[in-house]
Amino acid sequence: MTLVSGTHDAHGAVYRDRGGREVVDHYGKPVRVGKAVRKVAGVIEMGYGVLAVRGDDRVEFVDNAVSNRVPAEDGEGTYALLLDPQGGIETDMYVYNADERLLVFLPPKRVESVAADWAENVFIQDVEIDDVSDEFGVFGVHGPKSTEKVASVLGGPGAPEGPLSFVRGSMVDAGVTVIATDAPLGEEGYEIVCAAADASDVFDTLINRGLNATPFGYRTWDALATEAGTPLFEYELAGTVPNVLGLRNALDFEKGCYVGQEVVSRVENQGRPSRRLAGLELDALAEAVAGIDADANPKGIDDALPASGAAVFDGDEAIGEITRTAVGPATDVPIALALVAFDADLGRVTVRVDGDEVGATAVDLPFVEGSADSARLPTYPEPRA
């Protein structure tokens, strides 16, 4: 449930369920708002679930469970994955070392199962795991002016510099933690964490004080992340081996064993996965989409674009499938991410939708060069001789 529904409602919010949590879908003008984020800055209430892991063995315990190295020092974070024995992604997460506890931000629908699974695997270690999702408000600030925005309202230290590092300060009378993001939208970005009781004041501050910022919802988030070439849990990650998505920022190939590591290492040693994430411009749909007012009729855009799972063909050969589509706020072009055969010689392809063929052109990711590169931008090892 959103913590600041009154403020959202005042801006004309339309809501939707995202992984078991109510979030803002849009405020009535998702494309126009997306352009504002690309040009200046925008603010979104994040739909995370949050786990707190306490105890003397907390760092070692979580480090043994996830795909990346958990930082041992206060003020640092990492992006990591939980995998199943076949190497498929069960969830992604951000793990932050917050002094005497680790705070784990993850999709809300994964909180209960991860907490239960970790609790079952605590034996003689000094580890306690709690769902603290209701204790925090988390707001994302993204855009080329996001550093200026945060600096204009943050009391105390300057904004953090390194990705996933954080500082503690204040906004109005509220204590906040400011995290430098790993640029999932292809722009400079921060996440502001506060007590749930302070969420309304902090959100109002981020929108209206200092440098103004535009509120935006998850429809705009998804479109901006698509332009940035960022794979998301809701669309690409769940059940996929991370090598396929080029998520090298989530993998530490030198750390100790974790569930699924054997598969990840085997795929890495082979030099390439079976599939890869590709970008497609759905240029055959450009004219049709241009005739729809995406701000006034966002569902009309949804209906005009291929759905997730639509097959991608090179001639008569099926080479993959669409994972998600959007109209890029920066370009107004219909675009898609697709999982395709790794060795497919992409150029001009077709997407089959209800028996019809839609022409598309493969392009390099990201679709748009913003003020920062997403750390999740797919990266694949060079082919071996």
Coordinates of N, CA and C in Angstrom, one line a residue, residues 76-193:
E76 N 27.8 1.1 2.5 CA 28.0 0.6 1.2 C 26.9 -0.4 0.8
G77 N 26.6 -0.6 -0.4 CA 25.6 -1.6 -0.9 C 26.0 -2.4 -2.1
T78 N 25.2 -3.4 -2.5 CA 25.5 -4.2 -3.7 C 24.2 -4.6 -4.3
Y79 N 24.3 -4.9 -5.6 CA 23.1 -5.5 -6.3 C 23.4 -7.0 -6.4
A80 N 22.5 -7.8 -6.1 CA 22.7 -9.3 -6.0 C 21.5 -10.1 -6.4
L81 N 21.7 -11.4 -6.6 CA 20.6 -12.2 -7.0 C 20.5 -13.4 -6.1
L82 N 19.3 -14.0 -5.9 CA 19.1 -15.3 -5.4 C 18.8 -16.2 -6.5
L83 N 19.5 -17.4 -6.6 CA 19.2 -18.3 -7.7 C 18.7 -19.6 -7.2
D84 N 18.0 -20.4 -8.1 CA 17.6 -21.7 -7.8 C 18.8 -22.7 -8.2
P85 N 18.7 -24.0 -7.9 CA 19.8 -24.9 -8.3 C 20.1 -25.0 -9.8
Q86 N 19.1 -24.6 -10.6 CA 19.4 -24.6 -12.0 C 19.9 -23.3 -12.6
G87 N 20.2 -22.4 -11.6 CA 20.8 -21.1 -12.0 C 19.7 -20.0 -12.4
G88 N 18.5 -20.3 -12.3 CA 17.4 -19.4 -12.6 C 17.3 -18.4 -11.5
I89 N 16.9 -17.1 -11.8 CA 16.8 -16.1 -10.8 C 15.5 -16.2 -10.1
E90 N 15.6 -16.3 -8.7 CA 14.4 -16.3 -7.9 C 14.0 -14.9 -7.5
T91 N 15.0 -14.1 -7.3 CA 14.7 -12.6 -7.0 C 16.0 -11.9 -7.2
D92 N 15.9 -10.6 -7.5 CA 17.0 -9.7 -7.4 C 16.8 -8.8 -6.1
M93 N 17.9 -8.2 -5.7 CA 17.8 -7.4 -4.5 C 19.0 -6.4 -4.4
Y94 N 18.8 -5.4 -3.6 CA 19.9 -4.5 -3.2 C 20.1 -4.8 -1.7
V95 N 21.4 -5.0 -1.4 CA 21.8 -5.3 0.0 C 22.6 -4.2 0.5
Y96 N 22.2 -3.5 1.6 CA 22.9 -2.3 2.1 C 23.4 -2.6 3.6
N97 N 24.7 -2.3 3.8 CA 25.3 -2.5 5.1 C 25.0 -1.2 5.9
A98 N 24.0 -1.3 6.8 CA 23.5 -0.2 7.6 C 24.0 -0.3 9.0
D99 N 25.3 -0.4 9.3 CA 25.9 -0.5 10.6 C 25.5 -1.8 11.3
E100 N 24.6 -1.8 12.2 CA 24.3 -3.1 12.9 C 23.3 -4.0 12.3
R101 N 22.9 -3.7 11.1 CA 22.0 -4.5 10.3 C 22.2 -4.4 8.8
L102 N 21.8 -5.4 8.1 CA 21.7 -5.3 6.7 C 20.3 -5.0 6.3
L103 N 20.1 -4.1 5.4 CA 18.8 -3.8 4.8 C 18.7 -4.3 3.4
V104 N 17.8 -5.2 3.1 CA 17.6 -5.9 1.8 C 16.4 -5.4 1.2
F105 N 16.5 -4.7 0.0 CA 15.4 -4.2 -0.7 C 15.1 -5.1 -1.9
L106 N 13.9 -5.6 -2.0 CA 13.6 -6.6 -3.0 C 12.1 -6.5 -3.4
P107 N 11.7 -7.2 -4.5 CA 10.3 -7.2 -4.9 C 9.4 -7.6 -3.8
P108 N 8.3 -6.9 -3.5 CA 7.5 -7.2 -2.4 C 6.9 -8.6 -2.3
K109 N 6.6 -9.2 -3.5 CA 6.1 -10.5 -3.5 C 7.1 -11.6 -3.2
R110 N 8.4 -11.2 -3.1 CA 9.4 -12.2 -2.7 C 9.8 -12.1 -1.2
V111 N 9.3 -11.1 -0.5 CA 9.8 -10.9 0.9 C 9.4 -12.1 1.8
E112 N 8.2 -12.5 1.7 CA 7.8 -13.6 2.6 C 8.6 -14.9 2.4
S113 N 8.7 -15.3 1.1 CA 9.4 -16.5 0.8 C 10.9 -16.4 1.1
V114 N 11.5 -15.3 0.8 CA 13.0 -15.2 1.1 C 13.2 -15.2 2.6
A115 N 12.4 -14.5 3.4 CA 12.5 -14.4 4.8 C 12.3 -15.9 5.4
A116 N 11.3 -16.6 4.9 CA 11.1 -18.0 5.4 C 12.3 -18.9 5.1
D117 N 12.7 -18.8 3.8 CA 13.8 -19.6 3.4 C 15.1 -19.3 4.2
W118 N 15.4 -18.1 4.4 CA 16.6 -17.7 5.1 C 16.5 -18.2 6.6
A119 N 15.3 -18.0 7.2 CA 15.1 -18.4 8.6 C 15.3 -19.9 8.7
E120 N 14.9 -20.7 7.7 CA 15.1 -22.2 7.8 C 16.5 -22.6 7.7
N121 N 17.4 -21.7 7.1 CA 18.8 -22.0 6.9 C 19.7 -21.4 8.0
V122 N 19.1 -20.8 9.0 CA 19.9 -20.3 10.1 C 20.1 -21.5 11.1
F123 N 21.3 -21.9 11.3 CA 21.5 -23.0 12.3 C 22.2 -22.5 13.5
I124 N 23.5 -22.5 13.6 CA 24.1 -22.0 14.8 C 24.6 -20.6 14.7
Q125 N 24.3 -20.0 13.5 CA 24.7 -18.6 13.3 C 23.9 -17.6 14.1
D126 N 24.5 -16.5 14.4 CA 23.8 -15.4 15.1 C 23.2 -14.5 14.1
V127 N 22.0 -14.8 13.7 CA 21.3 -14.1 12.6 C 19.8 -14.0 12.9
E128 N 19.2 -12.8 12.8 CA 17.8 -12.6 12.9 C 17.3 -11.9 11.6
I129 N 16.1 -12.4 11.1 CA 15.6 -11.9 9.9 C 14.2 -11.4 10.1
D130 N 13.9 -10.1 9.8 CA 12.6 -9.5 10.0 C 12.1 -8.8 8.8
D131 N 10.8 -8.9 8.5 CA 10.1 -8.1 7.5 C 9.8 -6.7 8.1
V132 N 10.5 -5.7 7.6 CA 10.4 -4.3 8.1 C 9.8 -3.4 7.0
S133 N 9.1 -4.0 6.0 CA 8.6 -3.2 4.9 C 7.8 -2.0 5.3
D134 N 7.0 -2.2 6.4 CA 6.1 -1.1 6.8 C 6.8 0.0 7.5
E135 N 8.1 -0.2 7.8 CA 8.8 0.8 8.6 C 9.4 2.0 7.8
F136 N 9.4 1.8 6.5 CA 10.2 2.7 5.7 C 9.4 3.2 4.5
G137 N 9.7 4.5 4.1 CA 9.3 5.0 2.8 C 10.5 5.1 2.0
V138 N 10.4 4.8 0.7 CA 11.6 4.9 -0.2 C 11.1 5.6 -1.5
F139 N 11.9 6.7 -1.8 CA 11.5 7.5 -3.0 C 12.7 7.6 -3.9
G140 N 12.5 7.3 -5.2 CA 13.6 7.5 -6.2 C 13.6 8.9 -6.8
V141 N 14.7 9.4 -7.0 CA 14.9 10.7 -7.7 C 15.8 10.5 -8.8
H142 N 15.3 10.7 -10.1 CA 16.1 10.3 -11.3 C 16.0 11.4 -12.3
G143 N 17.1 11.6 -13.0 CA 17.2 12.6 -14.1 C 18.5 13.3 -14.1
P144 N 18.9 14.0 -15.1 CA 20.2 14.7 -15.2 C 20.4 15.8 -14.2
K145 N 19.3 16.3 -13.6 CA 19.4 17.3 -12.5 C 19.1 16.7 -11.1
S146 N 19.2 15.4 -11.0 CA 18.8 14.7 -9.7 C 19.8 15.1 -8.6
T147 N 21.1 15.2 -9.0 CA 22.1 15.6 -8.0 C 21.8 17.0 -7.5
E148 N 21.5 17.9 -8.4 CA 21.2 19.3 -8.0 C 19.9 19.3 -7.2
K149 N 18.9 18.4 -7.5 CA 17.7 18.4 -6.8 C 17.9 17.9 -5.3
V150 N 18.7 16.8 -5.2 CA 18.9 16.3 -3.8 C 19.7 17.3 -3.0
A151 N 20.7 17.9 -3.6 CA 21.5 18.9 -2.9 C 20.7 20.1 -2.4
S152 N 19.6 20.4 -3.2 CA 18.8 21.6 -2.8 C 18.0 21.4 -1.6
V153 N 17.8 20.1 -1.2 CA 16.9 19.9 0.0 C 17.6 19.0 1.1
L154 N 18.8 18.5 0.9 CA 19.4 17.7 1.8 C 20.2 18.5 2.8
G155 N 19.9 18.3 4.1 CA 20.7 18.9 5.2 C 21.8 17.9 5.7
G156 N 23.0 18.4 5.9 CA 24.1 17.5 6.4 C 25.1 17.3 5.3
P157 N 25.5 16.1 5.0 CA 26.6 15.8 4.1 C 26.1 16.1 2.6
G158 N 27.1 16.1 1.7 CA 26.8 16.1 0.3 C 26.2 14.8 -0.1
A159 N 25.7 14.8 -1.3 CA 25.1 13.6 -1.9 C 26.2 12.5 -2.1
P160 N 25.9 11.3 -1.9 CA 26.9 10.2 -2.1 C 27.4 10.1 -3.5
E161 N 28.6 9.6 -3.7 CA 29.1 9.6 -5.1 C 29.2 8.3 -5.7
G162 N 29.7 7.3 -5.0 CA 29.8 6.0 -5.7 C 28.5 5.2 -5.7
P163 N 28.3 4.5 -6.8 CA 27.0 3.7 -6.9 C 26.8 2.8 -5.8
L164 N 25.6 2.9 -5.2 CA 25.1 2.1 -4.1 C 25.8 2.4 -2.8
S165 N 26.5 3.5 -2.7 CA 27.0 4.1 -1.4 C 25.9 5.0 -0.9
F166 N 25.9 5.3 0.4 CA 24.9 6.1 1.0 C 25.4 7.0 2.1
V167 N 24.7 8.1 2.4 CA 25.0 9.0 3.5 C 23.7 9.2 4.2
R168 N 23.9 9.7 5.5 CA 22.7 10.0 6.3 C 22.7 11.5 6.5
G169 N 21.4 12.1 6.4 CA 21.2 13.5 6.6 C 19.8 13.8 7.0
S170 N 19.3 14.9 6.6 CA 17.9 15.3 6.9 C 17.3 16.1 5.8
M171 N 15.9 16.0 5.8 CA 15.1 16.8 4.9 C 14.0 17.3 5.7
V172 N 13.7 18.6 5.7 CA 12.8 19.2 6.6 C 13.2 18.8 8.0
D173 N 12.3 18.2 8.8 CA 12.7 17.7 10.1 C 12.9 16.2 10.2
A174 N 13.0 15.6 9.0 CA 13.1 14.1 9.0 C 14.5 13.6 8.7
G175 N 14.9 12.6 9.4 CA 16.1 11.9 9.1 C 16.0 11.1 7.9
V176 N 17.0 11.1 7.0 CA 16.9 10.4 5.8 C 18.2 9.7 5.5
T177 N 18.2 8.7 4.7 CA 19.4 8.1 4.1 C 19.3 8.3 2.6
V178 N 20.4 8.8 2.0 CA 20.4 9.0 0.6 C 21.4 8.1 -0.1
I179 N 20.8 7.3 -1.0 CA 21.6 6.2 -1.7 C 21.8 6.7 -3.1
A180 N 23.1 6.6 -3.6 CA 23.4 6.8 -5.0 C 23.0 5.5 -5.7
T181 N 22.1 5.6 -6.7 CA 21.6 4.4 -7.4 C 22.6 3.9 -8.5
D182 N 22.3 2.8 -9.1 CA 23.1 2.2 -10.2 C 22.5 2.6 -11.5
A183 N 21.8 3.7 -11.5 CA 21.2 4.3 -12.8 C 20.3 3.4 -13.6
P184 N 19.3 2.7 -13.0 CA 18.5 1.8 -13.8 C 17.7 2.5 -14.9
L185 N 17.5 3.8 -14.8 CA 16.7 4.5 -15.9 C 17.7 5.2 -16.9
G186 N 19.0 4.9 -16.8 CA 19.9 5.6 -17.6 C 20.2 7.0 -17.3
E187 N 19.9 7.4 -16.1 CA 20.1 8.8 -15.6 C 20.7 8.8 -14.3
E188 N 21.4 9.9 -13.9 CA 21.8 10.0 -12.5 C 20.6 9.7 -11.6
G189 N 20.8 9.1 -10.4 CA 19.7 8.8 -9.6 C 20.1 8.6 -8.1
Y190 N 19.1 8.8 -7.3 CA 19.2 8.6 -5.8 C 18.0 7.9 -5.3
E191 N 18.1 7.2 -4.2 CA 16.9 6.8 -3.4 C 17.0 7.4 -2.1
I192 N 15.9 7.9 -1.6 CA 15.7 8.6 -0.3 C 14.9 7.6 0.6
V193 N 15.5 7.2 1.7 CA 14.9 6.3 2.6 C 14.6 7.1 3.9

